GROMACS .gro file of C-alpha atoms in nm:
model
  444
    1MET     CA    1   1.358  -0.620  -1.151
    2PRO     CA    2   1.168  -0.770  -0.816
    3VAL     CA    3   0.828  -0.852  -0.737
    4PRO     CA    4   0.699  -0.575  -0.477
    5PRO     CA    5   0.735  -0.639  -0.113
    6TRP     CA    6   0.363  -0.657  -0.066
    7ASP     CA    7   0.315  -0.929  -0.327
    8ALA     CA    8   0.305  -1.272  -0.227
    9ARG     CA    9   0.479  -1.384  -0.526
   10SER     CA   10   0.823  -1.268  -0.371
   11ASP     CA   11   0.780  -1.569  -0.135
   12ARG     CA   12   0.741  -1.814  -0.419
   13GLY     CA   13   1.066  -1.790  -0.579
   14GLY     CA   14   1.021  -1.487  -0.778
   15PRO     CA   15   1.292  -1.210  -0.882
   16THR     CA   16   1.403  -1.058  -0.573
   17SER     CA   17   1.713  -0.868  -0.678
   18GLY     CA   18   1.826  -0.666  -0.965
   19SER     CA   19   1.660  -0.342  -0.917
   20ALA     CA   20   1.802  -0.060  -0.681
   21GLU     CA   21   1.471   0.083  -0.664
   22TRP     CA   22   1.362  -0.202  -0.412
   23ALA     CA   23   1.693  -0.218  -0.201
   24GLY     CA   24   1.672  -0.157   0.178
   25PRO     CA   25   1.417  -0.253   0.411
   26HIS     CA   26   1.056  -0.168   0.416
   27THR     CA   27   0.921  -0.075   0.784
   28TRP     CA   28   0.552  -0.012   0.703
   29GLY     CA   29   0.465  -0.370   0.706
   30GLY     CA   30   0.344  -0.605   0.979
   31PRO     CA   31   0.065  -0.573   1.246
   32PRO     CA   32   0.057  -0.374   1.557
   33PRO     CA   33   0.185  -0.531   1.894
   34TRP     CA   34  -0.202  -0.530   2.017
   35ALA     CA   35  -0.331  -0.707   1.709
   36GLY     CA   36  -0.169  -1.045   1.812
   37GLY     CA   37  -0.142  -1.257   1.498
   38GLN     CA   38  -0.396  -1.084   1.282
   39GLY     CA   39  -0.315  -0.904   0.993
   40GLY     CA   40   0.039  -1.049   0.976
   41ASP     CA   41   0.185  -1.316   0.749
   42PRO     CA   42  -0.083  -1.597   0.707
   43GLY     CA   43   0.147  -1.866   0.858
   44ASP     CA   44   0.181  -1.650   1.181
   45ARG     CA   45  -0.211  -1.605   1.238
   46ARG     CA   46  -0.329  -1.726   1.542
   47PHE     CA   47  -0.701  -1.881   1.610
   48ARG     CA   48  -0.943  -1.624   1.547
   49PRO     CA   49  -1.310  -1.767   1.628
   50SER     CA   50  -1.574  -1.739   1.399
   51ALA     CA   51  -1.875  -1.516   1.438
   52ARG     CA   52  -2.114  -1.789   1.520
   53PHE     CA   53  -1.882  -1.897   1.796
   54ARG     CA   54  -1.859  -1.560   1.920
   55LEU     CA   55  -2.240  -1.525   1.928
   56LEU     CA   56  -2.317  -1.871   2.073
   57ALA     CA   57  -2.043  -1.908   2.346
   58PRO     CA   58  -2.207  -1.663   2.589
   59VAL     CA   59  -2.519  -1.801   2.535
   60VAL     CA   60  -2.392  -2.162   2.606
   61PHE     CA   61  -2.184  -2.059   2.902
   62SER     CA   62  -2.457  -1.867   3.075
   63LEU     CA   63  -2.686  -2.169   3.046
   64LEU     CA   64  -2.434  -2.411   3.170
   65VAL     CA   65  -2.401  -2.195   3.470
   66GLN     CA   66  -2.737  -2.073   3.557
   67VAL     CA   67  -2.984  -2.347   3.481
   68PRO     CA   68  -2.799  -2.669   3.642
   69ALA     CA   69  -2.750  -2.443   3.946
   70ALA     CA   70  -3.129  -2.293   3.939
   71ILE     CA   71  -3.240  -2.672   3.913
   72GLY     CA   72  -3.015  -2.772   4.216
   73ILE     CA   73  -3.139  -2.497   4.426
   74ALA     CA   74  -3.482  -2.539   4.367
   75ILE     CA   75  -3.476  -2.935   4.447
   76GLY     CA   76  -3.240  -2.866   4.750
   77THR     CA   77  -3.445  -2.607   4.895
   78GLN     CA   78  -3.768  -2.770   4.814
   79THR     CA   79  -3.953  -2.477   4.706
   80GLY     CA   80  -4.295  -2.489   4.568
   81TRP     CA   81  -4.334  -2.626   4.213
   82GLY     CA   82  -4.442  -2.283   4.066
   83LEU     CA   83  -4.158  -2.094   4.225
   84GLY     CA   84  -3.904  -2.351   4.125
   85VAL     CA   85  -4.035  -2.372   3.755
   86LEU     CA   86  -4.017  -1.983   3.744
   87GLN     CA   87  -3.655  -1.979   3.862
   88VAL     CA   88  -3.550  -2.240   3.621
   89LEU     CA   89  -3.730  -2.048   3.327
   90LEU     CA   90  -3.561  -1.713   3.427
   91ALA     CA   91  -3.249  -1.893   3.424
   92ALA     CA   92  -3.264  -2.014   3.089
   93ALA     CA   93  -3.454  -1.713   2.943
   94GLY     CA   94  -3.178  -1.481   2.991
   95PRO     CA   95  -2.901  -1.665   2.815
   96LEU     CA   96  -3.136  -1.719   2.518
   97VAL     CA   97  -3.194  -1.342   2.491
   98LEU     CA   98  -2.847  -1.327   2.425
   99LEU     CA   99  -2.912  -1.452   2.058
  100MET     CA  100  -3.025  -1.120   1.969
  101ALA     CA  101  -2.730  -0.929   2.081
  102ARG     CA  102  -2.570  -0.896   1.766
  103ARG     CA  103  -2.863  -0.704   1.582
  104LEU     CA  104  -3.034  -0.552   1.895
  105PRO     CA  105  -2.771  -0.517   2.166
  106GLY     CA  106  -2.957  -0.228   2.329
  107VAL     CA  107  -3.303  -0.420   2.350
  108THR     CA  108  -3.123  -0.722   2.458
  109VAL     CA  109  -2.962  -0.555   2.764
  110ALA     CA  110  -3.259  -0.437   2.868
  111VAL     CA  111  -3.444  -0.725   2.839
  112VAL     CA  112  -3.180  -0.943   3.029
  113THR     CA  113  -3.180  -0.678   3.288
  114ALA     CA  114  -3.556  -0.699   3.367
  115MET     CA  115  -3.495  -1.083   3.370
  116ALA     CA  116  -3.247  -1.038   3.629
  117LEU     CA  117  -3.427  -0.817   3.829
  118ALA     CA  118  -3.762  -1.059   3.811
  119ASP     CA  119  -3.511  -1.343   3.941
  120VAL     CA  120  -3.391  -1.117   4.246
  121VAL     CA  121  -3.738  -0.990   4.336
  122LEU     CA  122  -3.977  -1.290   4.256
  123VAL     CA  123  -3.777  -1.592   4.372
  124PRO     CA  124  -3.741  -1.596   4.742
  125VAL     CA  125  -3.415  -1.815   4.749
  126ALA     CA  126  -3.116  -1.632   4.634
  127GLY     CA  127  -3.006  -1.836   4.297
  128PRO     CA  128  -2.669  -1.831   4.099
  129PRO     CA  129  -2.513  -1.497   3.965
  130TYR     CA  130  -2.707  -1.401   3.629
  131ILE     CA  131  -2.404  -1.437   3.409
  132ALA     CA  132  -2.614  -1.341   3.113
  133LEU     CA  133  -2.647  -1.002   3.241
  134ALA     CA  134  -2.268  -0.934   3.238
  135PHE     CA  135  -2.243  -1.076   2.900
  136ALA     CA  136  -2.531  -0.839   2.790
  137ILE     CA  137  -2.367  -0.537   2.934
  138VAL     CA  138  -2.030  -0.615   2.750
  139LEU     CA  139  -2.187  -0.701   2.419
  140ALA     CA  140  -2.391  -0.357   2.440
  141VAL     CA  141  -2.120  -0.145   2.526
  142VAL     CA  142  -1.897  -0.324   2.246
  143ARG     CA  143  -2.169  -0.247   1.985
  144GLY     CA  144  -2.225   0.096   2.078
  145ALA     CA  145  -2.541   0.074   2.280
  146VAL     CA  146  -2.388   0.251   2.584
  147VAL     CA  147  -2.689   0.444   2.658
  148TRP     CA  148  -2.924   0.159   2.658
  149ALA     CA  149  -2.672  -0.059   2.888
  150VAL     CA  150  -2.616   0.218   3.127
  151SER     CA  151  -2.990   0.319   3.153
  152SER     CA  152  -3.109  -0.045   3.185
  153VAL     CA  153  -2.862  -0.142   3.442
  154VAL     CA  154  -2.895   0.196   3.656
  155VAL     CA  155  -3.264   0.164   3.670
  156GLY     CA  156  -3.266  -0.208   3.713
  157TRP     CA  157  -3.013  -0.205   4.000
  158ILE     CA  158  -3.209   0.085   4.192
  159ALA     CA  159  -3.541  -0.113   4.164
  160ALA     CA  160  -3.358  -0.436   4.277
  161VAL     CA  161  -3.236  -0.264   4.583
  162VAL     CA  162  -3.549  -0.054   4.686
  163LEU     CA  163  -3.797  -0.349   4.606
  164VAL     CA  164  -3.583  -0.601   4.804
  165SER     CA  165  -3.558  -0.359   5.098
  166ALA     CA  166  -3.949  -0.296   5.101
  167TRP     CA  167  -4.060  -0.655   5.061
  168GLY     CA  168  -3.795  -0.860   5.252
  169GLU     CA  169  -3.466  -0.820   5.443
  170PRO     CA  170  -3.233  -0.571   5.320
  171TRP     CA  171  -2.911  -0.661   5.171
  172HIS     CA  172  -2.580  -0.627   5.343
  173PRO     CA  173  -2.384  -0.294   5.230
  174VAL     CA  174  -2.087  -0.517   5.134
  175ARG     CA  175  -2.309  -0.736   4.889
  176VAL     CA  176  -2.443  -0.397   4.752
  177ALA     CA  177  -2.110  -0.264   4.703
  178PHE     CA  178  -1.957  -0.585   4.559
  179THR     CA  179  -2.227  -0.615   4.304
  180THR     CA  180  -2.182  -0.255   4.209
  181LEU     CA  181  -1.831  -0.273   4.147
  182ALA     CA  182  -1.902  -0.606   3.934
  183LEU     CA  183  -2.138  -0.432   3.727
  184ALA     CA  184  -1.911  -0.150   3.671
  185ALA     CA  185  -1.644  -0.394   3.581
  186CYS     CA  186  -1.866  -0.516   3.309
  187PHE     CA  187  -1.882  -0.181   3.164
  188GLY     CA  188  -1.506  -0.162   3.167
  189ILE     CA  189  -1.459  -0.483   3.012
  190GLY     CA  190  -1.678  -0.391   2.729
  191ALA     CA  191  -1.511  -0.053   2.697
  192PHE     CA  192  -1.180  -0.223   2.670
  193VAL     CA  193  -1.289  -0.460   2.398
  194ARG     CA  194  -1.466  -0.197   2.186
  195THR     CA  195  -1.137   0.016   2.216
  196ARG     CA  196  -0.939  -0.260   2.098
  197ASP     CA  197  -1.165  -0.329   1.798
  198GLU     CA  198  -1.184   0.030   1.690
  199ARG     CA  199  -0.788   0.053   1.695
  200LEU     CA  200  -0.777  -0.309   1.487
  201ARG     CA  201  -1.016  -0.173   1.268
  202ARG     CA  202  -0.832   0.151   1.195
  203TYR     CA  203  -0.514  -0.053   1.166
  204ARG     CA  204  -0.671  -0.258   0.903
  205ALA     CA  205  -0.807   0.032   0.719
  206ASP     CA  206  -0.456   0.197   0.718
  207ALA     CA  207  -0.296  -0.127   0.613
  208VAL     CA  208  -0.549  -0.141   0.303
  209ARG     CA  209  -0.492   0.218   0.212
  210ARG     CA  210  -0.106   0.160   0.239
  211ARG     CA  211  -0.139  -0.135   0.033
  212GLN     CA  212  -0.328   0.047  -0.248
  213THR     CA  213  -0.060   0.328  -0.234
  214ALA     CA  214   0.218   0.101  -0.275
  215GLU     CA  215   0.017  -0.081  -0.555
  216GLU     CA  216  -0.033   0.240  -0.712
  217ARG     CA  217   0.330   0.348  -0.678
  218GLU     CA  218   0.431  -0.001  -0.851
  219ARG     CA  219   0.195   0.055  -1.144
  220VAL     CA  220   0.326   0.388  -1.187
  221ARG     CA  221   0.670   0.266  -1.194
  222ILE     CA  222   0.589  -0.014  -1.440
  223ALA     CA  223   0.427   0.224  -1.672
  224ARG     CA  224   0.711   0.458  -1.660
  225GLU     CA  225   0.953   0.180  -1.741
  226LEU     CA  226   0.724   0.065  -2.036
  227HIS     CA  227   0.699   0.399  -2.158
  228ASP     CA  228   1.053   0.463  -2.168
  229VAL     CA  229   1.146   0.116  -2.317
  230ILE     CA  230   0.882   0.120  -2.588
  231GLY     CA  231   0.846   0.499  -2.680
  232HIS     CA  232   1.219   0.499  -2.734
  233ALA     CA  233   1.237   0.182  -2.921
  234LEU     CA  234   0.963   0.298  -3.139
  235SER     CA  235   1.103   0.632  -3.220
  236GLN     CA  236   1.433   0.486  -3.286
  237ILE     CA  237   1.276   0.221  -3.515
  238ASN     CA  238   1.082   0.477  -3.674
  239VAL     CA  239   1.380   0.708  -3.750
  240GLN     CA  240   1.575   0.409  -3.877
  241ALA     CA  241   1.295   0.287  -4.101
  242SER     CA  242   1.292   0.621  -4.262
  243VAL     CA  243   1.644   0.637  -4.312
  244GLY     CA  244   1.624   0.282  -4.479
  245LEU     CA  245   1.354   0.373  -4.715
  246HIS     CA  246   1.516   0.705  -4.820
  247LEU     CA  247   1.875   0.545  -4.889
  248MET     CA  248   1.739   0.201  -5.011
  249ASP     CA  249   1.806   0.272  -5.375
  250ARG     CA  250   2.090   0.530  -5.343
  251ASP     CA  251   2.301   0.370  -5.079
  252ALA     CA  252   2.220   0.001  -5.002
  253GLU     CA  253   2.519  -0.021  -4.752
  254GLN     CA  254   2.345   0.259  -4.533
  255ALA     CA  255   2.009   0.094  -4.580
  256ARG     CA  256   2.155  -0.215  -4.438
  257THR     CA  257   2.286  -0.061  -4.153
  258ALA     CA  258   1.946   0.100  -4.081
  259LEU     CA  259   1.768  -0.210  -4.093
  260ALA     CA  260   2.058  -0.387  -3.858
  261ASN     CA  261   1.988  -0.093  -3.601
  262ILE     CA  262   1.610  -0.173  -3.652
  263LYS     CA  263   1.669  -0.557  -3.558
  264ASP     CA  264   1.899  -0.462  -3.253
  265THR     CA  265   1.685  -0.190  -3.107
  266SER     CA  266   1.372  -0.411  -3.141
  267LYS     CA  267   1.550  -0.705  -2.984
  268THR     CA  268   1.692  -0.500  -2.694
  269ALA     CA  269   1.320  -0.353  -2.632
  270LEU     CA  270   1.160  -0.680  -2.638
  271GLU     CA  271   1.427  -0.824  -2.402
  272GLU     CA  272   1.362  -0.520  -2.156
  273VAL     CA  273   0.987  -0.548  -2.185
  274ARG     CA  274   0.980  -0.954  -2.108
  275SER     CA  275   1.213  -0.856  -1.820
  276VAL     CA  276   0.951  -0.620  -1.675
  277LEU     CA  277   0.660  -0.830  -1.748
  278GLY     CA  278   0.836  -1.144  -1.620
  279ALA     CA  279   0.881  -0.982  -1.305
  280ILE     CA  280   0.508  -0.911  -1.251
  281ARG     CA  281   0.433  -1.271  -1.349
  282SER     CA  282   0.695  -1.405  -1.147
  283ASP     CA  283   0.804  -1.597  -1.463
  284ALA     CA  284   1.130  -1.799  -1.369
  285ASP     CA  285   1.201  -1.802  -1.750
  286ALA     CA  286   1.195  -1.440  -1.810
  287PRO     CA  287   1.549  -1.303  -1.852
  288LEU     CA  288   1.633  -1.017  -1.630
  289SER     CA  289   1.813  -0.759  -1.834
  290PRO     CA  290   2.103  -0.576  -1.645
  291GLN     CA  291   2.051  -0.225  -1.506
  292ALA     CA  292   2.156   0.046  -1.768
  293GLU     CA  293   2.443   0.228  -1.655
  294LEU     CA  294   2.603   0.543  -1.779
  295ALA     CA  295   2.843   0.325  -1.958
  296GLU     CA  296   2.584   0.245  -2.207
  297LEU     CA  297   2.520   0.595  -2.305
  298PRO     CA  298   2.743   0.558  -2.592
  299ARG     CA  299   2.546   0.256  -2.737
  300LEU     CA  300   2.217   0.471  -2.669
  301LEU     CA  301   2.369   0.747  -2.864
  302ALA     CA  302   2.490   0.534  -3.155
  303GLY     CA  303   2.117   0.407  -3.184
  304VAL     CA  304   1.972   0.747  -3.232
  305THR     CA  305   2.237   0.877  -3.465
  306THR     CA  306   2.138   0.880  -3.848
  307ALA     CA  307   2.254   1.060  -4.153
  308GLU     CA  308   2.036   1.359  -4.041
  309PHE     CA  309   2.076   1.355  -3.677
  310GLU     CA  310   2.396   1.323  -3.478
  311ALA     CA  311   2.413   1.270  -3.098
  312THR     CA  312   2.734   1.341  -2.928
  313LEU     CA  313   2.862   1.259  -2.580
  314ILE     CA  314   3.096   1.477  -2.353
  315ASP     CA  315   3.200   1.255  -2.056
  316ARG     CA  316   3.385   1.459  -1.773
  317LEU     CA  317   3.355   1.211  -1.490
  318ASP     CA  318   3.711   1.077  -1.570
  319GLY     CA  319   3.626   0.726  -1.481
  320ASP     CA  320   3.428   0.806  -1.171
  321ALA     CA  321   3.077   0.679  -1.136
  322PRO     CA  322   2.790   0.720  -0.875
  323GLY     CA  323   2.582   0.440  -0.743
  324ARG     CA  324   2.372   0.226  -0.970
  325ALA     CA  325   2.043   0.379  -0.895
  326VAL     CA  326   2.182   0.731  -0.982
  327GLN     CA  327   2.328   0.564  -1.307
  328PHE     CA  328   1.982   0.394  -1.385
  329ALA     CA  329   1.778   0.708  -1.350
  330ALA     CA  330   2.044   0.921  -1.554
  331TYR     CA  331   2.051   0.679  -1.827
  332ARG     CA  332   1.642   0.656  -1.832
  333ILE     CA  333   1.660   1.065  -1.814
  334ALA     CA  334   1.897   1.072  -2.130
  335GLN     CA  335   1.695   0.808  -2.321
  336GLU     CA  336   1.366   1.004  -2.259
  337ALA     CA  337   1.532   1.330  -2.351
  338LEU     CA  338   1.683   1.180  -2.695
  339THR     CA  339   1.362   1.009  -2.770
  340ASN     CA  340   1.180   1.365  -2.738
  341ILE     CA  341   1.436   1.546  -2.964
  342VAL     CA  342   1.415   1.259  -3.223
  343ARG     CA  343   1.026   1.283  -3.219
  344HIS     CA  344   0.943   1.628  -3.185
  345ALA     CA  345   1.257   1.892  -3.204
  346GLN     CA  346   1.342   1.856  -3.567
  347ALA     CA  347   1.692   1.892  -3.460
  348THR     CA  348   2.022   1.798  -3.639
  349HIS     CA  349   2.230   1.767  -3.343
  350ALA     CA  350   2.227   1.692  -2.953
  351VAL     CA  351   2.499   1.703  -2.702
  352VAL     CA  352   2.470   1.480  -2.387
  353THR     CA  353   2.691   1.615  -2.129
  354ILE     CA  354   2.771   1.445  -1.784
  355ASP     CA  355   2.988   1.584  -1.519
  356ARG     CA  356   3.007   1.600  -1.136
  357VAL     CA  357   2.942   1.915  -0.941
  358GLY     CA  358   3.022   1.857  -0.563
  359ASP     CA  359   2.808   1.580  -0.483
  360VAL     CA  360   2.577   1.617  -0.758
  361LEU     CA  361   2.561   1.436  -1.080
  362ARG     CA  362   2.467   1.674  -1.367
  363LEU     CA  363   2.328   1.574  -1.676
  364THR     CA  364   2.263   1.813  -1.976
  365ILE     CA  365   2.101   1.726  -2.306
  366ASP     CA  366   2.125   2.021  -2.551
  367ASP     CA  367   1.970   2.010  -2.879
  368ASP     CA  368   1.963   2.266  -3.183
  369GLY     CA  369   1.604   2.180  -3.254
  370SER     CA  370   1.280   2.410  -3.274
  371GLY     CA  371   1.290   2.477  -2.880
  372VAL     CA  372   0.995   2.457  -2.637
  373PRO     CA  373   0.680   2.612  -2.744
  374ALA     CA  374   0.551   2.858  -2.494
  375ALA     CA  375   0.197   2.731  -2.492
  376SER     CA  376   0.287   2.334  -2.465
  377GLY     CA  377   0.238   2.178  -2.140
  378GLU     CA  378   0.474   1.879  -1.987
  379GLY     CA  379   0.383   1.541  -2.155
  380SER     CA  380   0.419   1.211  -1.979
  381GLY     CA  381   0.785   1.184  -2.081
  382ILE     CA  382   0.903   1.508  -1.874
  383LEU     CA  383   0.675   1.413  -1.605
  384GLY     CA  384   0.834   1.086  -1.587
  385MET     CA  385   1.183   1.227  -1.615
  386ARG     CA  386   1.104   1.455  -1.306
  387GLU     CA  387   0.956   1.159  -1.128
  388ARG     CA  388   1.274   0.950  -1.163
  389ALA     CA  389   1.475   1.250  -1.038
  390VAL     CA  390   1.247   1.329  -0.731
  391LEU     CA  391   1.250   0.968  -0.627
  392LEU     CA  392   1.648   1.008  -0.585
  393GLY     CA  393   1.610   1.366  -0.411
  394GLY     CA  394   1.725   1.541  -0.753
  395SER     CA  395   1.550   1.773  -0.997
  396VAL     CA  396   1.494   1.802  -1.383
  397ALA     CA  397   1.475   2.141  -1.557
  398VAL     CA  398   1.352   2.186  -1.898
  399GLY     CA  399   1.417   2.516  -2.099
  400PRO     CA  400   1.591   2.687  -2.388
  401VAL     CA  401   1.970   2.640  -2.436
  402PRO     CA  402   2.148   2.926  -2.273
  403ALA     CA  403   2.301   3.190  -2.520
  404ASP     CA  404   2.638   3.157  -2.392
  405ALA     CA  405   2.631   2.764  -2.379
  406GLY     CA  406   2.857   2.557  -2.581
  407GLY     CA  407   2.700   2.257  -2.754
  408ALA     CA  408   2.427   2.191  -3.000
  409GLY     CA  409   2.205   2.497  -2.937
  410GLY     CA  410   2.478   2.752  -2.811
  411SER     CA  411   2.699   2.982  -2.987
  412GLY     CA  412   3.032   2.813  -2.924
  413GLY     CA  413   3.138   2.445  -2.949
  414THR     CA  414   3.222   2.200  -2.689
  415GLY     CA  415   3.425   1.890  -2.749
  416GLY     CA  416   3.274   1.732  -3.079
  417ALA     CA  417   2.990   1.960  -3.069
  418GLY     CA  418   3.112   2.325  -3.150
  419GLY     CA  419   3.063   2.319  -3.528
  420ALA     CA  420   2.689   2.209  -3.488
  421GLY     CA  421   2.633   2.466  -3.209
  422GLY     CA  422   2.766   2.726  -3.414
  423ALA     CA  423   2.564   2.656  -3.716
  424GLY     CA  424   2.263   2.598  -3.502
  425ALA     CA  425   2.303   2.964  -3.356
  426ALA     CA  426   2.318   3.113  -3.706
  427GLY     CA  427   1.943   3.078  -3.797
  428ARG     CA  428   1.779   2.837  -3.589
  429ALA     CA  429   1.584   2.852  -3.265
  430PRO     CA  430   1.798   2.853  -2.959
  431GLY     CA  431   1.711   2.468  -2.901
  432THR     CA  432   1.615   2.294  -2.596
  433ARG     CA  433   1.821   2.213  -2.284
  434VAL     CA  434   1.702   1.921  -2.040
  435GLU     CA  435   1.919   1.924  -1.725
  436ALA     CA  436   1.897   1.689  -1.455
  437ARG     CA  437   2.079   1.720  -1.121
  438LEU     CA  438   2.091   1.398  -0.909
  439PRO     CA  439   2.256   1.331  -0.566
  440TRP     CA  440   2.588   1.139  -0.628
  441LYS     CA  441   2.514   0.892  -0.340
  442ALA     CA  442   2.132   0.874  -0.359
  443THR     CA  443   1.958   0.563  -0.299
  444PRO     CA  444   1.581   0.497  -0.360
   0.00000   0.00000   0.00000
């Protein structure tokens, strides 16, 4: 029984074969193309900068571009100390304000816009491009402060054009158009980054949901396996122990046989449980029990047969056999049905019939017990049988044995069940039939 495909243990030498339920590729894994190396296998992940780096990089880059250029321009143009210091302070203040962008992106873009406007209007000599404003716009759009960014930039840009035209020489239309396009490009870059981040967040959320769903399916599968193994084994041990106690004084040989059956049943159950748990733990020493097949049905029926209860197998497959997944599901369904009969039906005889109807494997288990109470609901055993069948595209029906059916609860006999069937029809309830139909070539 293999480790599930989402479990990293499958890459550390855990069991990777032996269960048909995990055959075939799984196509839901892997990151989307636009996610780069994120979200995939840890060995394939590319470098992802830290949050501190993403915060400080715009600040440092803006300072390195603006401050040295402002100092050089102030010295080269021999402006007064007052205007030179003001230009350098404005060049340094804008990048430092970007430190607030993570918590207050709207306020940040408004303040940086005001500083850029002051740099344009108050300093007579044109300085370097105000790179901090471009970062402020992008960060504001990425963090959802689009209204703040649009309002601040539009007002600041209109004010810059008007004030420069009123107090000095108007800008050339080409400069105005180029600056407008550059500001619009900053908004476009921010929108692109925001869209990409939203898609990546949705992908990660979907990946978490898929992983949780897959883990839940695996938990249900393991619970179903343990229920079938332990429930059947304990029921069989209980029956054989009762037989042993009943015959201990009168028939020592039969009592010894019952004790031997208890030993074999408990040993087989322990091996199967250890196989399931060993696959979960990726225990290399845990033996992997072979998948149960239809050929194991005679051993299964022999294990539940006692002096008070007889189980008969009618095999009409003539040596033909479906795939292993179908055989395993049919075996488990028969095992659960017989367990329910032994525990609840108060039956003396059961007939298990397997045959092929077209491309369908039909498995029926009839008993001459007390029948299905009208007010009773379906327990976990019946639900487990239905789940096994549905996984392969089949179905399980539970109801009374038809009146014209041969077998344990019918009026006539079929194979070795005729005598018990006739006796059962005389004064007992019609019994219960479990009928499973599984596609012959189904794969999980």
